[in-house]
Amino acid sequence: KQIDLDFSQIEDQYLASINPEQSDETFWDQDLDATYSEMDELAGFGKLLETIEKGFSEYEKFCEKSDEIFDEWHCVLIMHSFLRKYCDKLEIDYTLLQDDISALQSEMEEG
């Protein structure tokens, strides 16, 4: 099933949920610098996806230990946060990445 990604809604929710004082700290106990230390972009992106998956696991464990309900929207914000930090670290224009994702989504919907 294809979904329409509303990047502006994701960005608005992300900005409303971040704590600027923690923006450069380790996120979900993952070493963000280690994620970006790979010289090979494909390997680095693969490592980023693994880090996102670990973030989801940490969030799931947190929900099991607390009263918080595991919800997909929070997972979207976690993934968005990692992608933003990845783009910032590698000086990739995040809006271009969004455009590429939207183009791929359109191609998939047409095909």
PDB file of C-alpha atoms in Angstrom, residues 24-110:
ATOM      1  CA  ASP A  24      23.409  17.870  19.351  1.00  0.00           C
ATOM      2  CA  GLU A  25      23.377  15.168  22.010  1.00  0.00           C
ATOM      3  CA  THR A  26      23.397  11.438  21.444  1.00  0.00           C
ATOM      4  CA  PHE A  27      19.944  10.377  20.302  1.00  0.00           C
ATOM      5  CA  TRP A  28      18.478   7.101  21.599  1.00  0.00           C
ATOM      6  CA  ASP A  29      21.942   6.147  22.881  1.00  0.00           C
ATOM      7  CA  GLN A  30      23.254   5.969  19.312  1.00  0.00           C
ATOM      8  CA  ASP A  31      26.539   7.603  18.365  1.00  0.00           C
ATOM      9  CA  LEU A  32      25.502   9.808  15.469  1.00  0.00           C
ATOM     10  CA  ASP A  33      29.099  10.595  14.516  1.00  0.00           C
ATOM     11  CA  ALA A  34      29.782   6.881  14.054  1.00  0.00           C
ATOM     12  CA  THR A  35      26.858   6.747  11.638  1.00  0.00           C
ATOM     13  CA  TYR A  36      28.411   9.406   9.431  1.00  0.00           C
ATOM     14  CA  SER A  37      32.038   8.329   9.614  1.00  0.00           C
ATOM     15  CA  GLU A  38      31.695   6.006   6.624  1.00  0.00           C
ATOM     16  CA  MET A  39      33.309   7.403   3.491  1.00  0.00           C
ATOM     17  CA  ASP A  40      31.218   5.264   1.174  1.00  0.00           C
ATOM     18  CA  GLU A  41      27.818   6.958   0.881  1.00  0.00           C
ATOM     19  CA  LEU A  42      25.888   3.732   0.295  1.00  0.00           C
ATOM     20  CA  ALA A  43      27.497   2.016   3.281  1.00  0.00           C
ATOM     21  CA  GLY A  44      26.923   5.154   5.349  1.00  0.00           C
ATOM     22  CA  PHE A  45      23.258   5.252   4.366  1.00  0.00           C
ATOM     23  CA  GLY A  46      22.916   1.555   5.190  1.00  0.00           C
ATOM     24  CA  LYS A  47      24.424   2.264   8.588  1.00  0.00           C
ATOM     25  CA  LEU A  48      21.965   5.133   9.032  1.00  0.00           C
ATOM     26  CA  LEU A  49      19.050   2.759   8.340  1.00  0.00           C
ATOM     27  CA  GLU A  50      20.441   0.341  10.937  1.00  0.00           C
ATOM     28  CA  THR A  51      20.665   3.224  13.417  1.00  0.00           C
ATOM     29  CA  ILE A  52      17.049   4.184  12.699  1.00  0.00           C
ATOM     30  CA  GLU A  53      16.011   0.568  13.271  1.00  0.00           C
ATOM     31  CA  LYS A  54      17.859   0.592  16.613  1.00  0.00           C
ATOM     32  CA  GLY A  55      16.057   3.832  17.465  1.00  0.00           C
ATOM     33  CA  PHE A  56      12.720   2.123  16.795  1.00  0.00           C
ATOM     34  CA  SER A  57      13.764  -0.790  19.033  1.00  0.00           C
ATOM     35  CA  GLU A  58      14.753   1.592  21.820  1.00  0.00           C
ATOM     36  CA  TYR A  59      11.447   3.421  21.470  1.00  0.00           C
ATOM     37  CA  GLU A  60       9.551   0.115  21.573  1.00  0.00           C
ATOM     38  CA  LYS A  61      11.428  -0.919  24.749  1.00  0.00           C
ATOM     39  CA  PHE A  62      10.707   2.479  26.284  1.00  0.00           C
ATOM     40  CA  CYS A  63       6.986   2.054  25.549  1.00  0.00           C
ATOM     41  CA  GLU A  64       6.971  -1.426  27.092  1.00  0.00           C
ATOM     42  CA  LYS A  65       8.513  -0.046  30.314  1.00  0.00           C
ATOM     43  CA  SER A  66       6.277   3.019  30.493  1.00  0.00           C
ATOM     44  CA  ASP A  67       2.645   3.861  29.961  1.00  0.00           C
ATOM     45  CA  GLU A  68       3.355   5.362  26.541  1.00  0.00           C
ATOM     46  CA  ILE A  69       1.641   3.749  23.567  1.00  0.00           C
ATOM     47  CA  PHE A  70       3.856   2.722  20.649  1.00  0.00           C
ATOM     48  CA  ASP A  71       2.563   4.728  17.700  1.00  0.00           C
ATOM     49  CA  GLU A  72       3.642   4.922  14.085  1.00  0.00           C
ATOM     50  CA  TRP A  73       3.636   8.717  13.999  1.00  0.00           C
ATOM     51  CA  HIS A  74       6.341   8.821  16.662  1.00  0.00           C
ATOM     52  CA  CYS A  75       8.367   6.405  14.508  1.00  0.00           C
ATOM     53  CA  VAL A  76       8.006   8.804  11.564  1.00  0.00           C
ATOM     54  CA  LEU A  77       9.395  11.600  13.755  1.00  0.00           C
ATOM     55  CA  ILE A  78      12.294   9.397  14.887  1.00  0.00           C
ATOM     56  CA  MET A  79      13.157   8.562  11.279  1.00  0.00           C
ATOM     57  CA  HIS A  80      12.775  12.202  10.254  1.00  0.00           C
ATOM     58  CA  SER A  81      15.127  13.276  13.034  1.00  0.00           C
ATOM     59  CA  PHE A  82      17.825  10.816  11.968  1.00  0.00           C
ATOM     60  CA  LEU A  83      17.476  11.781   8.287  1.00  0.00           C
ATOM     61  CA  ARG A  84      17.701  15.494   9.103  1.00  0.00           C
ATOM     62  CA  LYS A  85      20.827  14.977  11.203  1.00  0.00           C
ATOM     63  CA  TYR A  86      22.314  12.747   8.473  1.00  0.00           C
ATOM     64  CA  CYS A  87      21.700  15.411   5.820  1.00  0.00           C
ATOM     65  CA  ASP A  88      23.055  18.179   8.056  1.00  0.00           C
ATOM     66  CA  LYS A  89      26.190  16.193   8.873  1.00  0.00           C
ATOM     67  CA  LEU A  90      26.926  15.391   5.218  1.00  0.00           C
ATOM     68  CA  GLU A  91      25.769  18.833   4.048  1.00  0.00           C
ATOM     69  CA  ILE A  92      23.051  17.318   1.869  1.00  0.00           C
ATOM     70  CA  ASP A  93      20.137  19.586   0.964  1.00  0.00           C
ATOM     71  CA  TYR A  94      17.223  17.951   2.781  1.00  0.00           C
ATOM     72  CA  THR A  95      14.674  19.540   0.432  1.00  0.00           C
ATOM     73  CA  LEU A  96      16.383  17.818  -2.524  1.00  0.00           C
ATOM     74  CA  LEU A  97      16.099  14.503  -0.686  1.00  0.00           C
ATOM     75  CA  GLN A  98      12.387  15.193  -0.149  1.00  0.00           C
ATOM     76  CA  ASP A  99      12.000  15.963  -3.863  1.00  0.00           C
ATOM     77  CA  ASP A 100      13.728  12.683  -4.787  1.00  0.00           C
ATOM     78  CA  ILE A 101      11.482  10.728  -2.415  1.00  0.00           C
ATOM     79  CA  SER A 102       8.375  12.430  -3.812  1.00  0.00           C
ATOM     80  CA  ALA A 103       9.487  11.677  -7.389  1.00  0.00           C
ATOM     81  CA  LEU A 104      10.071   8.017  -6.518  1.00  0.00           C
ATOM     82  CA  GLN A 105       6.680   7.863  -4.824  1.00  0.00           C
ATOM     83  CA  SER A 106       5.012   9.334  -7.933  1.00  0.00           C
ATOM     84  CA  GLU A 107       6.774   6.808 -10.180  1.00  0.00           C
ATOM     85  CA  MET A 108       5.634   3.965  -7.929  1.00  0.00           C
ATOM     86  CA  GLU A 109       2.038   5.217  -7.983  1.00  0.00           C
ATOM     87  CA  GLU A 110       2.086   5.440 -11.799  1.00  0.00           C
TER      88      GLU A 110
END
